[in-house]
Amino acid sequence: MKNTTNEIRQKFLKFFEKKGHTILPSSSLIPANDSTLLFTNAGMNQFKDFFLNTEKKKYSRITTAQRCLRTGGKHNDLENVGYTERHHTFFEMLGNFSFDDYFKKEAIMYAWELLTSKEWFNINKNKLWISVYKDDEETYNIWLNVIKVPAERIIRIGDKNNTKYNSENFWQMGDTGPCGPCTEIFYNYNIKKHYNSNDFLENKNEYFIEIWNIVFIEYNRISSTKLIPLKYKSIDTGMGLERIASVLQNVKSNYEIDIFQKLIHNISHFSNIKNLNNISLKIISDHIRSCIFLIYENIIPSNEHRGYILRRIIRRMLRHAYKIGIKKNFFYKIAPVLIEKLSENFKFLKEKEKKIKEILKIEEIQFSETLEKGLKILNTEINKTSNKKISGKTVFHLYDTFGFPVDLTLDICREKKIKVDLNSYYLEKEKQKKQSNIGNKFYENYNNIININDNCIFEGYKKNIITASIKYIYVNKNSVSSISEGEDGIIFLDKTSFYPESGGQIGDIGELYYKNSRFIVENTKKYGNTIGHIGKVIIGTFKINNVLYTKINKLHRHQIQINHSATHLLHSALRNILGEVVAQKGSLVTNTRLRFDFSYPKILNLSDIQKIENIVNTEIQKNNLIKAQNCSLEEAKKKKAIALFENKYDSIVRVVFIKNFSIELCGGTHTTRTGNIGLFKIIEHSSISSGIKRIEAITGFKAIKFLHDQENNIKNISISLKTKSTNIKEKIEKLIIKIKYLENKVNMLQAKENRYQIKKMIKNIENIKGAKLLINTFKNYDYQSLRSIIDQLKKDLKSAIIILINKNNDNFNIITGVTKDLIEQITALEIIKNFIQHTNGKGGGKKEIAEGGGCLNIINLSKILKIIKSWINSKLKNKNT
Ligand code: SER
């Protein structure tokens, strides 16, 4: 094939290399050191700092083919995928960049040359249309006078809603960051020859497809209303590789280009779908590509952040698979074939084939049931609706009760042209949020109030006590110059030995003191880059600039440290036993216990737990050294340090080594040797959400105390059972057998007693209008026996009204029974209702059997029964009439 996607990528890079650009590799899909972005969404992301501060730049001309994902944040194409021929979640963006070097004219000339010259892409010039920002005269004139594009094919695009720069021809990376006006090059897919600018605007995205965007970076957006002009001007261009491939391969859709056809053929082959134009097939081919690349980047499906995006993509893909009849266990089976295809250009993917397969399998298994249930409910609702609208309540119910994702509901409704009342969905959600907040103590986040632009050096890794000076004091959220005896507040120092709560480790406690003044530190927290010592002055006064000692509580710190080191051992033990699918999802390290949340799909049994405990305790017994070292992130990765790769790290990171057993990126404090942990004991293990498990454990003396408590319990049980503690199990088994035997015996005796009572009662049967009425009172009879007496009497008497009352001091229970043949005239429930009216009791039941209870004045009982009898009489029809 001519112009394969791989060839096009190479040609692009080569062209710009010839024009003096350095070819750089694509950066990761996870933006490094940029918290404003969830995923890399454009070629320019990795050069953000170069645009903002060109003094930092290493090169002035760069070209790349960048892997991008647009499924969240400012640029989100997820919902368009499959429904247009051009949108993807994952795609490659070809780009050339100039930093304080060439600007508008050269950028446009390069683009035109590459696209139209015979030597390069050789696209017919007449098929190309141009858009420019409405006020950008300079660009307009370059296209008109230098490139000589006819004026009718250069379209000026204005602002939306009269908001300056709110325009398709003003590009910005995100809510903040580099931005500027842009000019776009469109390819006209339609054969119709003569179009005017109105046609263009009407058919944009239909026939006129944007293939290249050239951005003139001139500003830094720092807020929604504020742009700061940059000192230097730069160029950022982006051309979707899949789009240009569809032009050069002369096909109408991105899904028809070589790389997608390979994927689609394979998926259709495995799924037996013959129509290669099927929308679901396209969506699956797009989404599986994203999944493979995201899992490669160590993203794991979860309910938050990047993991949530991956989960959404997988679930949307599974829904489409389900729609075309692929029911289960599909994706992990085809993943290797697709990875094989993709690795023709991305060899690295093969490294993680096993992990990709494993994660897809887990997610598919977990979600299949939810999908099936949710689809059934949604389809019933859709069939029921008369106005083609689904209520927000239904959407919320599906999501809240069945875990059926809202975007899937929206997707399905969109396909079926059913409207969704999203407003009421949000109201429902809000309502629930409020409800679940009721009862929660209001937590005041001082972090939002105290805003100190300063830092504090943490020297507490090695020292428990240091000297420091006070820089700021806060009392009641206000900055003050001193704090005196009895006052609560927060003290900020230039340096400290107190570790602030972070990375799951709780803050240190201790004291700040000088001369006779003492401030008890009850907690330590981070406030931006500085550290707050939260507590109370118990003696004296503290003023800004005072020099003091910072003394942490050593025992408290020691307990935290052993728990933190034990957490690292636990993490490695879990990965050793359960596999790499274990990824940390949360952690809490305190002085009393540790808690570790991690992804793992299966249930952990006691034998897994004991294996894990054994491994950790073996490492403890080895008494290995625990060392921390700073190194570059690259070096840490080479050493295979465990990290939360979804997190952002600085280029220099701290790595904690417990020999070769555990190597982990961590800023926390650790004990010096594993032996200091003493003992590790898991006390709880549970599942906290779909695919996420939690282990809680204790160490050292806490673990020993736990074992002592267990031992004491067993001792007490054995004393009560009058047996040795080693014999408890047998003893309990024997007792269970004995209890069963006795229960049977009691039941038999009770049945005998019941029969005797029935015999006695039958003598008291009255006849009212031809119906049998039986009223009997018991003393301290159990409910179950009364129930079986009623059942037996109904059988024996065939047609009867039975009222049984059991007195227990001043309380009573009443059970009424009416045989089926009489319920047209009177029901058991009516009798109960009537009875309790006279007794202030409560009751309920059905027509044939009902029950109640309450307080009864014994003297009244015969009176009440008289009233009831005459009422029954009035209800019954005469048998002969
Ligand atoms: N950053 C611009 C875009 O993504 C050009 O590369 O469209």
GROMACS .gro file of C-alpha atoms in nm, residues 319 551 782:
model
    3
  319ARG     CA    1  -2.165  -0.206   2.601
  551LYS     CA    2   1.078   1.816   6.967
  782ASP     CA    3  -4.481  -1.910   7.292
   0.00000   0.00000   0.00000
